[in-house]
mmCIF file of C-alpha atoms and ligand atoms in Angstrom:
data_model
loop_
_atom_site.group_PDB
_atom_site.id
_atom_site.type_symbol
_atom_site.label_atom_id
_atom_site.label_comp_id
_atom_site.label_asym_id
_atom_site.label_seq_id
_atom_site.Cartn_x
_atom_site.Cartn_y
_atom_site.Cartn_z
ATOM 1 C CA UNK A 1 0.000 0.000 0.000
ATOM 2 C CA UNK A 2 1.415 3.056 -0.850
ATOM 3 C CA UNK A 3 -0.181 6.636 -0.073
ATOM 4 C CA UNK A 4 0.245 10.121 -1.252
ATOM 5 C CA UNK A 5 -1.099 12.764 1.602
ATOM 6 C CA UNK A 6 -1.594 16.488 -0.231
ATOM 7 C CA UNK A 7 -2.949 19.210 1.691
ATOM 8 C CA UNK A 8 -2.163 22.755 2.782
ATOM 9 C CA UNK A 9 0.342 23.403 5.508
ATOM 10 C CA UNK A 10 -2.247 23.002 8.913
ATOM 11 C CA UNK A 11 -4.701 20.639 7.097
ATOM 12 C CA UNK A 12 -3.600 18.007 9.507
ATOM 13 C CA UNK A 13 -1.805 15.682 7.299
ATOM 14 C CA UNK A 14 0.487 14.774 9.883
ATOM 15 C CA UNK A 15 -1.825 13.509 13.235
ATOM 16 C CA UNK A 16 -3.883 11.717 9.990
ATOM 17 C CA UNK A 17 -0.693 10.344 8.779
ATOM 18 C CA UNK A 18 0.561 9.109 12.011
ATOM 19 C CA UNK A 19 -2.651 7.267 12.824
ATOM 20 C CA UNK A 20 -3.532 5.928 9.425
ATOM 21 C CA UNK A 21 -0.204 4.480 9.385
ATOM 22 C CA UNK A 22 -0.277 2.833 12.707
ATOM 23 C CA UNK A 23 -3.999 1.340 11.965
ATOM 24 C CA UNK A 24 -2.819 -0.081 8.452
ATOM 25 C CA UNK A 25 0.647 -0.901 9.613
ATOM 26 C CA UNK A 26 2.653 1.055 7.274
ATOM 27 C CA UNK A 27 5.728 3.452 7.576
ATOM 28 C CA UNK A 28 5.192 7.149 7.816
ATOM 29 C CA UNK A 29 7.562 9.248 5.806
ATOM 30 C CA UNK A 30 7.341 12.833 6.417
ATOM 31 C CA UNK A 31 9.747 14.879 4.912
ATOM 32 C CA UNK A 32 9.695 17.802 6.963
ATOM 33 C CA UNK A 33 9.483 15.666 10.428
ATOM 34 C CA UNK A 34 12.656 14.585 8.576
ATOM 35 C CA UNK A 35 14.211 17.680 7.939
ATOM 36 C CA UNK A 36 13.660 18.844 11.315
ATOM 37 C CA UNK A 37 15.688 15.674 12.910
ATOM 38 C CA UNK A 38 18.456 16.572 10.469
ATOM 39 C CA UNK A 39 18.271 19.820 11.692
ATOM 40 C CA UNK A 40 17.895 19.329 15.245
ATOM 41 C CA UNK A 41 21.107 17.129 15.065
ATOM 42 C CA UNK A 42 23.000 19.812 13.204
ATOM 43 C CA UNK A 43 23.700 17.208 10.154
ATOM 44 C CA UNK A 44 25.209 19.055 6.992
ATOM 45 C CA UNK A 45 22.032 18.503 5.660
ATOM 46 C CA UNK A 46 20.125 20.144 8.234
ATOM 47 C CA UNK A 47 22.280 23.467 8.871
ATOM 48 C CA UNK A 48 21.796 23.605 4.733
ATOM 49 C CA UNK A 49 17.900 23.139 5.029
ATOM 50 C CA UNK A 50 17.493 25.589 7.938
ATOM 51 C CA UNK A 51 17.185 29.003 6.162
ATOM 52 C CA UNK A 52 15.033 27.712 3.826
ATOM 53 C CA UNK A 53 12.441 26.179 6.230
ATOM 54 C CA UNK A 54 12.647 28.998 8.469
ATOM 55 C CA UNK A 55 12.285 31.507 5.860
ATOM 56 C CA UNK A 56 8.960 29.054 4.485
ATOM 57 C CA UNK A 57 10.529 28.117 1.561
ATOM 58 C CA UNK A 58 10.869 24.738 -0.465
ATOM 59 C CA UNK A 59 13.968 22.806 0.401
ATOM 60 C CA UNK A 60 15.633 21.540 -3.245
ATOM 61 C CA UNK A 61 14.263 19.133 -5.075
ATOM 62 C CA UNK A 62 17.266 17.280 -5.906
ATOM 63 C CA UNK A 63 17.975 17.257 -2.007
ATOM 64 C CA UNK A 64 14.252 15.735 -1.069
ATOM 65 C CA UNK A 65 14.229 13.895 -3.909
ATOM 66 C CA UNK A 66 17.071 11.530 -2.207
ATOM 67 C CA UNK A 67 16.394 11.806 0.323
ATOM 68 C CA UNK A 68 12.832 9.891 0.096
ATOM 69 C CA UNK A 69 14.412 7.504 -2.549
ATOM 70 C CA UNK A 70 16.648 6.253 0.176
ATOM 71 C CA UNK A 71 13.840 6.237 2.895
ATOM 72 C CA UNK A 72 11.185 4.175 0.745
ATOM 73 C CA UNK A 73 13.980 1.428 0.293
ATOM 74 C CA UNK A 74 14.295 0.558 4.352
ATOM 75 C CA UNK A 75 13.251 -2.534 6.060
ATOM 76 C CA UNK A 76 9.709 -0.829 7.187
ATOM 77 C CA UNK A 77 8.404 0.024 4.338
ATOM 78 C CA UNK A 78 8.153 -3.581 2.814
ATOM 79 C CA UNK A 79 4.533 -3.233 3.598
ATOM 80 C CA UNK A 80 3.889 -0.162 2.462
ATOM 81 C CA UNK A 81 4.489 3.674 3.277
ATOM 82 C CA UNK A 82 2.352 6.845 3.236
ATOM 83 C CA UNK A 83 3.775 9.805 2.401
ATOM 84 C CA UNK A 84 3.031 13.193 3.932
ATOM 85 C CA UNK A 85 4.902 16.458 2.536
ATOM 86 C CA UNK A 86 6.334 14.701 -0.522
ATOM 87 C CA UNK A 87 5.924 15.338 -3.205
ATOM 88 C CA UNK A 88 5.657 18.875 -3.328
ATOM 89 C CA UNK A 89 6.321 19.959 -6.590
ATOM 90 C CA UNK A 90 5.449 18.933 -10.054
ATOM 91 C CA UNK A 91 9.309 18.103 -10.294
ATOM 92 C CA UNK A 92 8.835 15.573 -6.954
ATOM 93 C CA UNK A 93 6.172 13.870 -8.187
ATOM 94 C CA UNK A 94 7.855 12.990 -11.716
ATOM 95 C CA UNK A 95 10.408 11.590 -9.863
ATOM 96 C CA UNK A 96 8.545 9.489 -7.561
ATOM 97 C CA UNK A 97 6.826 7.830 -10.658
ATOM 98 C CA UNK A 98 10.700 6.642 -10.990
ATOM 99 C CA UNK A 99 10.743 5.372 -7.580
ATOM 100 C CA UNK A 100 7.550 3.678 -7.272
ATOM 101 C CA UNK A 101 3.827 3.553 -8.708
ATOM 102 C CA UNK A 102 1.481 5.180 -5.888
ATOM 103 C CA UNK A 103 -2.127 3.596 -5.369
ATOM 104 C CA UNK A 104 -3.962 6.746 -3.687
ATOM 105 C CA UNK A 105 -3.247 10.261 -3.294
ATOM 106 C CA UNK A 106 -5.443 11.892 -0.619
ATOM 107 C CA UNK A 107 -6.132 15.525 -0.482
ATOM 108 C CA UNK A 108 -6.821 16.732 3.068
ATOM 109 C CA UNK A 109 -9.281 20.217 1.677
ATOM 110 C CA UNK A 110 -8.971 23.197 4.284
ATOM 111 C CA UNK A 111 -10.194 26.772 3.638
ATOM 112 C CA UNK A 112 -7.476 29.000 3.560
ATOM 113 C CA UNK A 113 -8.792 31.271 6.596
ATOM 114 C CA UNK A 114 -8.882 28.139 9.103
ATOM 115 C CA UNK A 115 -5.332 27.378 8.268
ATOM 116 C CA UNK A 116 -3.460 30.230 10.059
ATOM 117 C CA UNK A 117 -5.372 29.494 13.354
ATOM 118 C CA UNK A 118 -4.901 26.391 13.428
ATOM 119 C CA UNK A 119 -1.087 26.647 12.506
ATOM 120 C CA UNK A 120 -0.285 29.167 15.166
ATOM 121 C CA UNK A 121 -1.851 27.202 17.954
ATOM 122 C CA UNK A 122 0.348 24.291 17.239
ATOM 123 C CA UNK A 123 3.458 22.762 19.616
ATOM 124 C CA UNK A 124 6.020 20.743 18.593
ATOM 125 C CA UNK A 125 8.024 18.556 21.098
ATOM 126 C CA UNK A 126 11.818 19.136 21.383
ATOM 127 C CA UNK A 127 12.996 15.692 22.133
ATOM 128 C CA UNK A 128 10.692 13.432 19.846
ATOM 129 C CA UNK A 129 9.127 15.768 17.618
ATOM 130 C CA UNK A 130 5.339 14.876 18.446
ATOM 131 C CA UNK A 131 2.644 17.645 17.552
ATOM 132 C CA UNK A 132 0.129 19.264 19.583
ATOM 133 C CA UNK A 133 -2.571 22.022 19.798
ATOM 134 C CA UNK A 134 -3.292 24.701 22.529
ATOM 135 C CA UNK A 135 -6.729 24.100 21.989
ATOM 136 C CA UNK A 136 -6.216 20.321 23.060
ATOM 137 C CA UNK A 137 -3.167 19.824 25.029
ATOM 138 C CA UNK A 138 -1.936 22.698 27.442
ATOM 139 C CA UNK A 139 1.190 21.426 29.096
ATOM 140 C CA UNK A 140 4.515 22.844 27.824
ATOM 141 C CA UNK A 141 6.007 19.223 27.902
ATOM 142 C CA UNK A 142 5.462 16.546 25.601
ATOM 143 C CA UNK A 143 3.239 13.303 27.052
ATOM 144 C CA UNK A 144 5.151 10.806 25.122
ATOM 145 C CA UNK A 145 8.819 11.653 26.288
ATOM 146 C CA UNK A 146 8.600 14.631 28.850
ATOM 147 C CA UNK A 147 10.789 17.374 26.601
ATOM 148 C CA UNK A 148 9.699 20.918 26.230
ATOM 149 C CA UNK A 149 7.401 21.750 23.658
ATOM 150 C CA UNK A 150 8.532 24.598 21.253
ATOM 151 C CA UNK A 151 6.513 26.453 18.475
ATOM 152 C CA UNK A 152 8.546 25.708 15.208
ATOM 153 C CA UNK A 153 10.477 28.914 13.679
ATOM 154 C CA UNK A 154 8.172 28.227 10.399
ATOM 155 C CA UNK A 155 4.475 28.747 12.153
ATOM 156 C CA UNK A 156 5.204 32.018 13.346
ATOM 157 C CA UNK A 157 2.900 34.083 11.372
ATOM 158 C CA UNK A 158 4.910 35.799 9.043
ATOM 159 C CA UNK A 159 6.316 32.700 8.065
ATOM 160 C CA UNK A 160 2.732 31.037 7.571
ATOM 161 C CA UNK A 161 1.736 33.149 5.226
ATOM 162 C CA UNK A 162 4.710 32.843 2.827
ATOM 163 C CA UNK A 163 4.302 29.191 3.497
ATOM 164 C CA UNK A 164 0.165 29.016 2.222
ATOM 165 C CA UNK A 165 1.553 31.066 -0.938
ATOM 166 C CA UNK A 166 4.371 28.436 -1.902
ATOM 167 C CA UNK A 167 1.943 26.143 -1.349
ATOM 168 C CA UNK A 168 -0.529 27.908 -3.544
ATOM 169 C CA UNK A 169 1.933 28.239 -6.379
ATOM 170 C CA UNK A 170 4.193 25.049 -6.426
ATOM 171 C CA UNK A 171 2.165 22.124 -4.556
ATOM 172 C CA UNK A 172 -2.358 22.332 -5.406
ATOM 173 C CA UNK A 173 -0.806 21.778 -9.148
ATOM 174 C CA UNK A 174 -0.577 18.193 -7.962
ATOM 175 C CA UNK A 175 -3.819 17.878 -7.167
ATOM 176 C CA UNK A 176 -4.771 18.059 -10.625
ATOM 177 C CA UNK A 177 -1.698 15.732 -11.311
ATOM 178 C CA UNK A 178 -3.170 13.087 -9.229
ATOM 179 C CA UNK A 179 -6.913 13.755 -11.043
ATOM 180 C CA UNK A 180 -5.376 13.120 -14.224
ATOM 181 C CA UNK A 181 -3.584 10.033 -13.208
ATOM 182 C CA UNK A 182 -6.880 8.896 -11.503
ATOM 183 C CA UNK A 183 -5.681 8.487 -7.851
ATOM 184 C CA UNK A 184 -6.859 11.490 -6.075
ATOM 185 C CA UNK A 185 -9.628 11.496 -3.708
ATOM 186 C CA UNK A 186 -10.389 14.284 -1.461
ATOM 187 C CA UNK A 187 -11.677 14.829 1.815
ATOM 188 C CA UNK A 188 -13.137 17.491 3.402
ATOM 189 C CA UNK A 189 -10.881 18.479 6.032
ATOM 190 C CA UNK A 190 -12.896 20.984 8.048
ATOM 191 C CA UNK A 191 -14.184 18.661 10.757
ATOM 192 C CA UNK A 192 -13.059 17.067 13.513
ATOM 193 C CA UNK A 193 -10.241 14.633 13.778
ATOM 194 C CA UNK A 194 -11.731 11.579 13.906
ATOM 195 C CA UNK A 195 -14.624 11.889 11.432
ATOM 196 C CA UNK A 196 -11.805 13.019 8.699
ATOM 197 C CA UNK A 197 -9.866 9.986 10.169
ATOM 198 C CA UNK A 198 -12.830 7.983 9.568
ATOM 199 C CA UNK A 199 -13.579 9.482 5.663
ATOM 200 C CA UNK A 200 -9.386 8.783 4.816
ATOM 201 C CA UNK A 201 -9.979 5.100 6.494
ATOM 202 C CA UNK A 202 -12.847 4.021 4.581
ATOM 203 C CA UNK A 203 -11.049 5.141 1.414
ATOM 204 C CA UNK A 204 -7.746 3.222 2.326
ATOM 205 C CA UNK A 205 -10.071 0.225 2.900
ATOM 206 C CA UNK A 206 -11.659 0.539 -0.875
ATOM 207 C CA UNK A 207 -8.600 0.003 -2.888
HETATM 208 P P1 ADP B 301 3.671 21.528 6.815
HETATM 209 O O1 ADP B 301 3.183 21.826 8.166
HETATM 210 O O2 ADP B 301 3.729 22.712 5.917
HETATM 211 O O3 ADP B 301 2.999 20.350 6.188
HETATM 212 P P2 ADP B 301 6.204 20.102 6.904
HETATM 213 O O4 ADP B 301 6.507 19.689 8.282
HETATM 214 O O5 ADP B 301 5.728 19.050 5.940
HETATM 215 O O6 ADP B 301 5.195 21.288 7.004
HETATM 216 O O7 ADP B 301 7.474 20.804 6.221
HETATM 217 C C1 ADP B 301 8.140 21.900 6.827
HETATM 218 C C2 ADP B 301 9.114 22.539 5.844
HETATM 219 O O8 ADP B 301 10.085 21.566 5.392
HETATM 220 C C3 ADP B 301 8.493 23.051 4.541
HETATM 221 O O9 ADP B 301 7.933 24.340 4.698
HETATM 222 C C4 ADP B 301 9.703 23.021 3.591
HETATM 223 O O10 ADP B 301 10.567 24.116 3.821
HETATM 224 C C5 ADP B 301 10.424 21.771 4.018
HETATM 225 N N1 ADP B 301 9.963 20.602 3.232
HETATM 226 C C6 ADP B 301 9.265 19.519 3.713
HETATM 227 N N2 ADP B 301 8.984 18.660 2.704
HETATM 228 C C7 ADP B 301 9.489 19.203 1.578
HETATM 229 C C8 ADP B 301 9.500 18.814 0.196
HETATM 230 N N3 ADP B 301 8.924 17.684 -0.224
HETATM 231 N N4 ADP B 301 10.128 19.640 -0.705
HETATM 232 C C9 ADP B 301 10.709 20.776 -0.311
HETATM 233 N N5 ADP B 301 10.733 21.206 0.969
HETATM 234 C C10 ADP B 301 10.131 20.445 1.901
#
């Protein structure tokens, strides 16, 4: 099984992707959960990335590109993968139709205006990089490991709205790349976790 999630920044690709991929067994490959290890362990890669992310930019494609060419070939994906943040450019999802033939790509739909909210009341852990929301969680350490939670350099506002206009420009393209290829589906992404949980599992469960 292998899954495409597309979706503004704040649609909540992420908290779907990390339970769809525990309830189907699959890996989760998130490229900017990845790019934020890389940068939290000062790799080359990461101290490279940083002024891009931070700035709400697109990271290369010729750096993602390898980057998820090299994930999709470890041990845990054998059964399948879903991936959330990649591709996002027409130039990313050419290449992936070199790496591998996708079954479903899921668009998570958001109205623009519910976006920044929901972006600037979001937490990130420090230590295992686990998400949160004020609205839901209001501790300032993370339940799964205990670090301090931090607000990420790239949802402070002015960052959010540069973000929404890359994503405007270089990623809803691939939504109608997807429609043309006949794998999109979309779901509406302005309800409540677990009824948009519920939509994305019934699709999983149909191919
Ligand atoms: P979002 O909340 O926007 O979905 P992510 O956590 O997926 O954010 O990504 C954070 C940042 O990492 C992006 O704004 C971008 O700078 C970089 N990034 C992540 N994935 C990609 C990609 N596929 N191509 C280019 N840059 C990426």
């Amino acid at each position: 099984m292998k899954l495409i999630f597309l979706g503004p920044p704040g649609a909540g690709k992420g908290t779907q992707a990390e339970k769809i991929c525990e309830y189907f067994g699959i890996a989760h490959i998130s490229t900017g959960d990845m790019l934020r290890r890389e940068m939290r362990e000062g790799t080359e890669l990461g101290n490279a990335a940083k002024a891009v992310i931070e700035a709400g930019g697109l990271v290369s494609d010729d750096i993602i590109i390898g980057m998820v060419k090299n994930r999709v070939n470890e041990p845990d994906c054998e059964n399948g993968f879903l991936l959330d943040g990649f591709p996002r450019t027409i130039a990313q999802a050419e290449a992936l139709e070199g790496i591998t033939a996708e079954d479903m790509a899921v668009n998570i739909d958001v109205p623009a205006e519910v976006l920044v909210d929901r972006i600037s009341g979001r937490r990130m852990c420090s230590g295992c990089g686990a998400g949160y929301h004020i609205s839901k969680y209001t501790k300032d350490t993370c339940e799964k490991c205990g670090a301090p939670l931090y607000i990420r350099d790239d949802d402070k506002p002015e960052t959010v709205l540069n973000r929404i206009s890359v994503y405007n420009d270089k990623t809803q393209p691939l939504i109608d790349f997807y429609d043309n290829k006949g794998l999109l589906k979309n779901v509406d992404g302005n309800r409540t976790p677990e009824e948009v949980l519920a939509d994305i599992k019934a699709l999983v469960e149909s191919i």
